[in-house]
């Protein structure tokens, strides 16, 4: 669905992240939900509660990030950093990692 509608029909090639898996919109354990959203075409699975057992389960259930998803993440982060630079230059201070 994500590939056909969002990527192909709409033409969006940016980073796609799931909603928080703990929102209870879907049924199942968190690692299984993470696997499902990645299989459905999301680049990242969002887990906000940070329960260690669930984080370990997610890490064990998912493969490494794909090259395509990593490229999307890198592009999104580069845009975010670039957007912060003008404001930092105007204020005379730089956010961490931009000095």
mmCIF file of N, CA and C in Angstrom:
data_model
loop_
_atom_site.group_PDB
_atom_site.id
_atom_site.type_symbol
_atom_site.label_atom_id
_atom_site.label_comp_id
_atom_site.label_asym_id
_atom_site.label_seq_id
_atom_site.Cartn_x
_atom_site.Cartn_y
_atom_site.Cartn_z
ATOM 1 N N UNK A 1 0.820 -1.186 0.000
ATOM 2 C CA UNK A 1 0.000 0.000 0.000
ATOM 3 C C UNK A 1 0.873 1.263 0.000
ATOM 4 N N UNK A 2 1.843 1.335 0.883
ATOM 5 C CA UNK A 2 2.708 2.511 0.943
ATOM 6 C C UNK A 2 3.461 2.683 -0.371
ATOM 7 N N UNK A 3 4.011 1.603 -0.886
ATOM 8 C CA UNK A 3 4.760 1.681 -2.143
ATOM 9 C C UNK A 3 3.850 2.136 -3.275
ATOM 10 N N UNK A 4 2.671 1.529 -3.393
ATOM 11 C CA UNK A 4 1.780 1.837 -4.508
ATOM 12 C C UNK A 4 1.181 3.234 -4.414
ATOM 13 N N UNK A 5 0.724 3.632 -3.251
ATOM 14 C CA UNK A 5 0.023 4.908 -3.124
ATOM 15 C C UNK A 5 0.992 6.066 -2.886
ATOM 16 N N UNK A 6 1.765 5.990 -1.828
ATOM 17 C CA UNK A 6 2.602 7.125 -1.431
ATOM 18 C C UNK A 6 3.824 7.279 -2.329
ATOM 19 N N UNK A 7 4.489 6.184 -2.603
ATOM 20 C CA UNK A 7 5.717 6.274 -3.400
ATOM 21 C C UNK A 7 5.431 6.412 -4.896
ATOM 22 N N UNK A 8 4.576 5.552 -5.436
ATOM 23 C CA UNK A 8 4.358 5.550 -6.885
ATOM 24 C C UNK A 8 3.304 6.561 -7.339
ATOM 25 N N UNK A 9 2.115 6.501 -6.778
ATOM 26 C CA UNK A 9 1.040 7.387 -7.250
ATOM 27 C C UNK A 9 1.311 8.849 -6.873
ATOM 28 N N UNK A 10 1.669 9.095 -5.607
ATOM 29 C CA UNK A 10 1.914 10.465 -5.157
ATOM 30 C C UNK A 10 3.322 10.921 -5.528
ATOM 31 N N UNK A 11 4.265 9.981 -5.566
ATOM 32 C CA UNK A 11 5.636 10.314 -5.934
ATOM 33 C C UNK A 11 6.501 10.800 -4.791
ATOM 34 N N UNK A 12 6.095 10.538 -3.555
ATOM 35 C CA UNK A 12 6.873 10.970 -2.400
ATOM 36 C C UNK A 12 8.055 10.032 -2.188
ATOM 37 N N UNK A 13 9.261 10.595 -2.101
ATOM 38 C CA UNK A 13 10.448 9.776 -1.886
ATOM 39 C C UNK A 13 11.172 10.178 -0.604
ATOM 40 N N UNK A 14 10.472 10.837 0.305
ATOM 41 C CA UNK A 14 11.068 11.225 1.578
ATOM 42 C C UNK A 14 10.967 10.114 2.603
ATOM 43 N N UNK A 15 11.441 10.402 3.789
ATOM 44 C CA UNK A 15 11.438 9.454 4.903
ATOM 45 C C UNK A 15 10.018 9.255 5.424
ATOM 46 N N UNK A 16 9.616 8.017 5.582
ATOM 47 C CA UNK A 16 8.311 7.690 6.156
ATOM 48 C C UNK A 16 8.512 6.950 7.471
ATOM 49 N N UNK A 17 7.869 7.472 8.514
ATOM 50 C CA UNK A 17 7.954 6.878 9.844
ATOM 51 C C UNK A 17 6.545 6.498 10.292
ATOM 52 N N UNK A 18 6.428 5.397 10.975
ATOM 53 C CA UNK A 18 5.128 4.985 11.489
ATOM 54 C C UNK A 18 4.690 5.926 12.608
ATOM 55 N N UNK A 19 3.433 5.834 12.964
ATOM 56 C CA UNK A 19 2.953 6.474 14.184
ATOM 57 C C UNK A 19 3.539 5.668 15.347
ATOM 58 N N UNK A 20 3.439 6.187 16.544
ATOM 59 C CA UNK A 20 3.959 5.479 17.712
ATOM 60 C C UNK A 20 3.283 4.114 17.842
ATOM 61 N N UNK A 21 4.085 3.080 17.889
ATOM 62 C CA UNK A 21 3.557 1.713 17.970
ATOM 63 C C UNK A 21 2.816 1.449 19.272
ATOM 64 N N UNK A 22 3.047 2.267 20.293
ATOM 65 C CA UNK A 22 2.358 2.114 21.583
ATOM 66 C C UNK A 22 0.997 2.801 21.626
ATOM 67 N N UNK A 23 0.556 3.389 20.519
ATOM 68 C CA UNK A 23 -0.726 4.103 20.504
ATOM 69 C C UNK A 23 -1.920 3.149 20.525
ATOM 70 N N UNK A 24 -1.661 1.867 20.386
ATOM 71 C CA UNK A 24 -2.706 0.834 20.424
ATOM 72 C C UNK A 24 -3.666 0.900 19.240
ATOM 73 N N UNK A 25 -3.220 1.524 18.142
ATOM 74 C CA UNK A 25 -4.038 1.549 16.929
ATOM 75 C C UNK A 25 -4.009 0.194 16.234
ATOM 76 N N UNK A 26 -2.958 -0.574 16.479
ATOM 77 C CA UNK A 26 -2.801 -1.899 15.894
ATOM 78 C C UNK A 26 -2.701 -2.925 17.007
ATOM 79 N N UNK A 27 -3.052 -4.152 16.716
ATOM 80 C CA UNK A 27 -2.968 -5.211 17.715
ATOM 81 C C UNK A 27 -1.709 -6.030 17.513
ATOM 82 N N UNK A 28 -1.103 -6.436 18.624
ATOM 83 C CA UNK A 28 0.075 -7.279 18.580
ATOM 84 C C UNK A 28 1.164 -6.739 19.489
ATOM 85 N N UNK A 29 2.202 -7.527 19.633
ATOM 86 C CA UNK A 29 3.322 -7.068 20.451
ATOM 87 C C UNK A 29 4.145 -6.069 19.645
ATOM 88 N N UNK A 30 4.870 -5.226 20.344
ATOM 89 C CA UNK A 30 5.586 -4.122 19.711
ATOM 90 C C UNK A 30 6.602 -4.599 18.667
ATOM 91 N N UNK A 31 7.433 -5.613 18.945
ATOM 92 C CA UNK A 31 8.360 -6.069 17.899
ATOM 93 C C UNK A 31 7.652 -6.538 16.625
ATOM 94 N N UNK A 32 6.530 -7.215 16.773
ATOM 95 C CA UNK A 32 5.773 -7.657 15.595
ATOM 96 C C UNK A 32 5.191 -6.477 14.836
ATOM 97 N N UNK A 33 4.722 -5.466 15.572
ATOM 98 C CA UNK A 33 4.197 -4.272 14.923
ATOM 99 C C UNK A 33 5.299 -3.542 14.157
ATOM 100 N N UNK A 34 6.487 -3.473 14.752
ATOM 101 C CA UNK A 34 7.623 -2.834 14.076
ATOM 102 C C UNK A 34 7.947 -3.566 12.779
ATOM 103 N N UNK A 35 7.972 -4.867 12.841
ATOM 104 C CA UNK A 35 8.234 -5.673 11.652
ATOM 105 C C UNK A 35 7.166 -5.417 10.594
ATOM 106 N N UNK A 36 5.931 -5.300 11.026
ATOM 107 C CA UNK A 36 4.829 -5.072 10.092
ATOM 108 C C UNK A 36 4.890 -3.720 9.401
ATOM 109 N N UNK A 37 5.215 -2.666 10.146
ATOM 110 C CA UNK A 37 5.254 -1.338 9.514
ATOM 111 C C UNK A 37 6.429 -1.225 8.547
ATOM 112 N N UNK A 38 7.533 -1.877 8.858
ATOM 113 C CA UNK A 38 8.674 -1.877 7.930
ATOM 114 C C UNK A 38 8.310 -2.684 6.681
ATOM 115 N N UNK A 39 7.684 -3.826 6.877
ATOM 116 C CA UNK A 39 7.270 -4.650 5.736
ATOM 117 C C UNK A 39 6.244 -3.914 4.867
ATOM 118 N N UNK A 40 5.425 -3.066 5.500
ATOM 119 C CA UNK A 40 4.416 -2.312 4.754
ATOM 120 C C UNK A 40 5.021 -1.166 3.946
ATOM 121 N N UNK A 41 6.283 -0.812 4.238
ATOM 122 C CA UNK A 41 6.944 0.220 3.453
ATOM 123 C C UNK A 41 7.440 1.431 4.214
ATOM 124 N N UNK A 42 7.214 1.482 5.522
ATOM 125 C CA UNK A 42 7.777 2.585 6.306
ATOM 126 C C UNK A 42 9.295 2.410 6.391
ATOM 127 N N UNK A 43 9.997 3.526 6.483
ATOM 128 C CA UNK A 43 11.452 3.483 6.635
ATOM 129 C C UNK A 43 11.844 3.267 8.090
ATOM 130 N N UNK A 44 11.056 3.814 9.008
ATOM 131 C CA UNK A 44 11.346 3.739 10.437
ATOM 132 C C UNK A 44 10.088 3.365 11.205
ATOM 133 N N UNK A 45 10.269 2.638 12.291
ATOM 134 C CA UNK A 45 9.179 2.294 13.198
ATOM 135 C C UNK A 45 9.372 3.116 14.472
ATOM 136 N N UNK A 46 8.373 3.915 14.831
ATOM 137 C CA UNK A 46 8.464 4.794 15.994
ATOM 138 C C UNK A 46 7.963 4.089 17.243
ATOM 139 N N UNK A 47 8.791 4.062 18.264
ATOM 140 C CA UNK A 47 8.434 3.477 19.554
ATOM 141 C C UNK A 47 8.806 4.480 20.633
ATOM 142 N N UNK A 48 7.811 5.196 21.153
ATOM 143 C CA UNK A 48 8.066 6.318 22.066
ATOM 144 C C UNK A 48 8.270 5.931 23.525
ATOM 145 N N UNK A 49 7.741 4.827 23.960
ATOM 146 C CA UNK A 49 7.773 4.515 25.386
ATOM 147 C C UNK A 49 9.137 4.055 25.867
ATOM 148 N N UNK A 50 9.970 3.574 24.992
ATOM 149 C CA UNK A 50 11.347 3.179 25.323
ATOM 150 C C UNK A 50 11.436 2.163 26.460
ATOM 151 N N UNK A 51 10.598 1.166 26.390
ATOM 152 C CA UNK A 51 10.721 0.047 27.342
ATOM 153 C C UNK A 51 11.824 -0.869 26.826
ATOM 154 N N UNK A 52 12.793 -1.151 27.674
ATOM 155 C CA UNK A 52 13.985 -1.874 27.242
ATOM 156 C C UNK A 52 13.651 -3.206 26.597
ATOM 157 N N UNK A 53 12.724 -3.960 27.172
ATOM 158 C CA UNK A 53 12.403 -5.270 26.599
ATOM 159 C C UNK A 53 11.815 -5.126 25.185
ATOM 160 N N UNK A 54 11.017 -4.089 24.970
ATOM 161 C CA UNK A 54 10.456 -3.873 23.635
ATOM 162 C C UNK A 54 11.528 -3.400 22.661
ATOM 163 N N UNK A 55 12.434 -2.538 23.119
ATOM 164 C CA UNK A 55 13.512 -2.060 22.246
ATOM 165 C C UNK A 55 14.416 -3.213 21.826
ATOM 166 N N UNK A 56 14.729 -4.099 22.760
ATOM 167 C CA UNK A 56 15.542 -5.275 22.432
ATOM 168 C C UNK A 56 14.776 -6.169 21.457
ATOM 169 N N UNK A 57 13.490 -6.334 21.696
ATOM 170 C CA UNK A 57 12.666 -7.140 20.793
ATOM 171 C C UNK A 57 12.627 -6.570 19.383
ATOM 172 N N UNK A 58 12.502 -5.246 19.284
ATOM 173 C CA UNK A 58 12.506 -4.599 17.974
ATOM 174 C C UNK A 58 13.852 -4.806 17.289
ATOM 175 N N UNK A 59 14.931 -4.591 18.029
ATOM 176 C CA UNK A 59 16.274 -4.750 17.454
ATOM 177 C C UNK A 59 16.495 -6.177 16.970
ATOM 178 N N UNK A 60 15.980 -7.144 17.708
ATOM 179 C CA UNK A 60 16.138 -8.547 17.311
ATOM 180 C C UNK A 60 15.230 -8.926 16.141
ATOM 181 N N UNK A 61 14.079 -8.267 16.040
ATOM 182 C CA UNK A 61 13.099 -8.636 15.010
ATOM 183 C C UNK A 61 13.400 -8.001 13.652
ATOM 184 N N UNK A 62 14.006 -6.815 13.657
ATOM 185 C CA UNK A 62 14.212 -6.099 12.394
ATOM 186 C C UNK A 62 15.608 -6.326 11.834
ATOM 187 N N UNK A 63 15.700 -6.359 10.521
ATOM 188 C CA UNK A 63 17.033 -6.385 9.892
ATOM 189 C C UNK A 63 17.650 -4.988 10.003
ATOM 190 N N UNK A 64 18.894 -4.850 9.597
ATOM 191 C CA UNK A 64 19.507 -3.525 9.515
ATOM 192 C C UNK A 64 18.691 -2.659 8.565
ATOM 193 N N UNK A 65 18.762 -1.363 8.759
ATOM 194 C CA UNK A 65 18.051 -0.440 7.892
ATOM 195 C C UNK A 65 18.513 -0.654 6.447
ATOM 196 N N UNK A 66 17.567 -0.606 5.521
ATOM 197 C CA UNK A 66 17.913 -0.828 4.112
ATOM 198 C C UNK A 66 18.716 0.357 3.587
ATOM 199 N N UNK A 67 19.425 0.129 2.507
ATOM 200 C CA UNK A 67 20.203 1.210 1.894
ATOM 201 C C UNK A 67 19.294 2.359 1.456
ATOM 202 N N UNK A 68 18.123 2.031 0.925
ATOM 203 C CA UNK A 68 17.181 3.058 0.460
ATOM 204 C C UNK A 68 16.661 3.871 1.655
ATOM 205 N N UNK A 69 16.273 3.184 2.711
ATOM 206 C CA UNK A 69 15.781 3.893 3.899
ATOM 207 C C UNK A 69 16.889 4.714 4.546
ATOM 208 N N UNK A 70 18.109 4.193 4.562
ATOM 209 C CA UNK A 70 19.240 4.942 5.125
ATOM 210 C C UNK A 70 19.494 6.210 4.317
ATOM 211 N N UNK A 71 19.397 6.123 3.013
ATOM 212 C CA UNK A 71 19.586 7.305 2.168
ATOM 213 C C UNK A 71 18.498 8.343 2.449
ATOM 214 N N UNK A 72 17.264 7.896 2.630
ATOM 215 C CA UNK A 72 16.174 8.823 2.957
ATOM 216 C C UNK A 72 16.411 9.478 4.311
ATOM 217 N N UNK A 73 16.854 8.691 5.285
ATOM 218 C CA UNK A 73 17.161 9.230 6.616
ATOM 219 C C UNK A 73 18.290 10.255 6.532
ATOM 220 N N UNK A 74 19.336 9.931 5.816
ATOM 221 C CA UNK A 74 20.464 10.858 5.666
ATOM 222 C C UNK A 74 20.017 12.166 5.017
ATOM 223 N N UNK A 75 19.167 12.078 3.970
ATOM 224 C CA UNK A 75 18.665 13.301 3.318
ATOM 225 C C UNK A 75 17.822 14.135 4.272
ATOM 226 N N UNK A 76 16.977 13.470 5.049
ATOM 227 C CA UNK A 76 16.116 14.184 5.996
ATOM 228 C C UNK A 76 16.959 14.878 7.074
ATOM 229 N N UNK A 77 17.972 14.189 7.564
ATOM 230 C CA UNK A 77 18.823 14.786 8.596
ATOM 231 C C UNK A 77 19.628 15.952 8.031
ATOM 232 N N UNK A 78 20.111 15.836 6.814
ATOM 233 C CA UNK A 78 20.872 16.918 6.190
ATOM 234 C C UNK A 78 19.983 18.155 6.015
ATOM 235 N N UNK A 79 18.723 17.956 5.624
ATOM 236 C CA UNK A 79 17.795 19.076 5.485
ATOM 237 C C UNK A 79 17.524 19.730 6.829
ATOM 238 N N UNK A 80 17.382 18.914 7.858
ATOM 239 C CA UNK A 80 17.118 19.439 9.212
ATOM 240 C C UNK A 80 18.293 20.269 9.700
ATOM 241 N N UNK A 81 19.494 19.770 9.503
ATOM 242 C CA UNK A 81 20.695 20.493 9.934
ATOM 243 C C UNK A 81 20.837 21.788 9.141
ATOM 244 N N UNK A 82 20.617 21.727 7.836
ATOM 245 C CA UNK A 82 20.729 22.927 7.007
ATOM 246 C C UNK A 82 19.699 23.973 7.414
ATOM 247 N N UNK A 83 18.512 23.542 7.804
ATOM 248 C CA UNK A 83 17.466 24.479 8.202
ATOM 249 C C UNK A 83 17.816 25.188 9.506
ATOM 250 N N UNK A 84 18.593 24.552 10.352
ATOM 251 C CA UNK A 84 18.976 25.148 11.628
ATOM 252 C C UNK A 84 20.128 26.126 11.485
ATOM 253 N N UNK A 85 20.940 26.004 10.463
ATOM 254 C CA UNK A 85 22.132 26.846 10.310
ATOM 255 C C UNK A 85 21.832 28.335 10.214
ATOM 256 N N UNK A 86 20.893 28.780 9.382
ATOM 257 C CA UNK A 86 20.654 30.229 9.298
ATOM 258 C C UNK A 86 20.231 30.842 10.635
ATOM 259 N N UNK A 87 19.376 30.166 11.358
ATOM 260 C CA UNK A 87 18.933 30.684 12.653
ATOM 261 C C UNK A 87 20.092 30.752 13.633
ATOM 262 N N UNK A 88 20.975 29.765 13.610
ATOM 263 C CA UNK A 88 22.125 29.759 14.508
ATOM 264 C C UNK A 88 23.084 30.887 14.149
ATOM 265 N N UNK A 89 23.275 31.127 12.863
ATOM 266 C CA UNK A 89 24.195 32.189 12.428
ATOM 267 C C UNK A 89 23.654 33.556 12.823
ATOM 268 N N UNK A 90 22.340 33.753 12.697
ATOM 269 C CA UNK A 90 21.734 35.030 13.049
ATOM 270 C C UNK A 90 21.810 35.298 14.545
ATOM 271 N N UNK A 91 21.692 34.249 15.355
ATOM 272 C CA UNK A 91 21.704 34.434 16.802
ATOM 273 C C UNK A 91 23.108 34.497 17.373
ATOM 274 N N UNK A 92 24.096 34.141 16.570
ATOM 275 C CA UNK A 92 25.477 34.167 17.043
ATOM 276 C C UNK A 92 25.884 32.916 17.805
ATOM 277 N N UNK A 93 25.023 31.910 17.816
ATOM 278 C CA UNK A 93 25.376 30.666 18.488
ATOM 279 C C UNK A 93 25.111 29.500 17.540
ATOM 280 N N UNK A 94 25.760 28.416 17.792
ATOM 281 C CA UNK A 94 25.598 27.229 16.974
ATOM 282 C C UNK A 94 25.102 26.072 17.822
ATOM 283 N N UNK A 95 24.129 25.307 17.321
ATOM 284 C CA UNK A 95 23.691 24.113 18.033
ATOM 285 C C UNK A 95 24.842 23.109 18.148
ATOM 286 N N UNK A 96 24.760 22.196 19.111
ATOM 287 C CA UNK A 96 25.803 21.163 19.236
ATOM 288 C C UNK A 96 26.039 20.435 17.930
ATOM 289 N N UNK A 97 27.284 20.182 17.624
ATOM 290 C CA UNK A 97 27.665 19.461 16.421
ATOM 291 C C UNK A 97 27.779 20.329 15.189
ATOM 292 N N UNK A 98 27.534 21.630 15.330
ATOM 293 C CA UNK A 98 27.590 22.529 14.172
ATOM 294 C C UNK A 98 28.647 23.617 14.368
ATOM 295 N N UNK A 99 29.580 23.417 15.262
ATOM 296 C CA UNK A 99 30.600 24.429 15.538
ATOM 297 C C UNK A 99 31.826 24.195 14.705
#
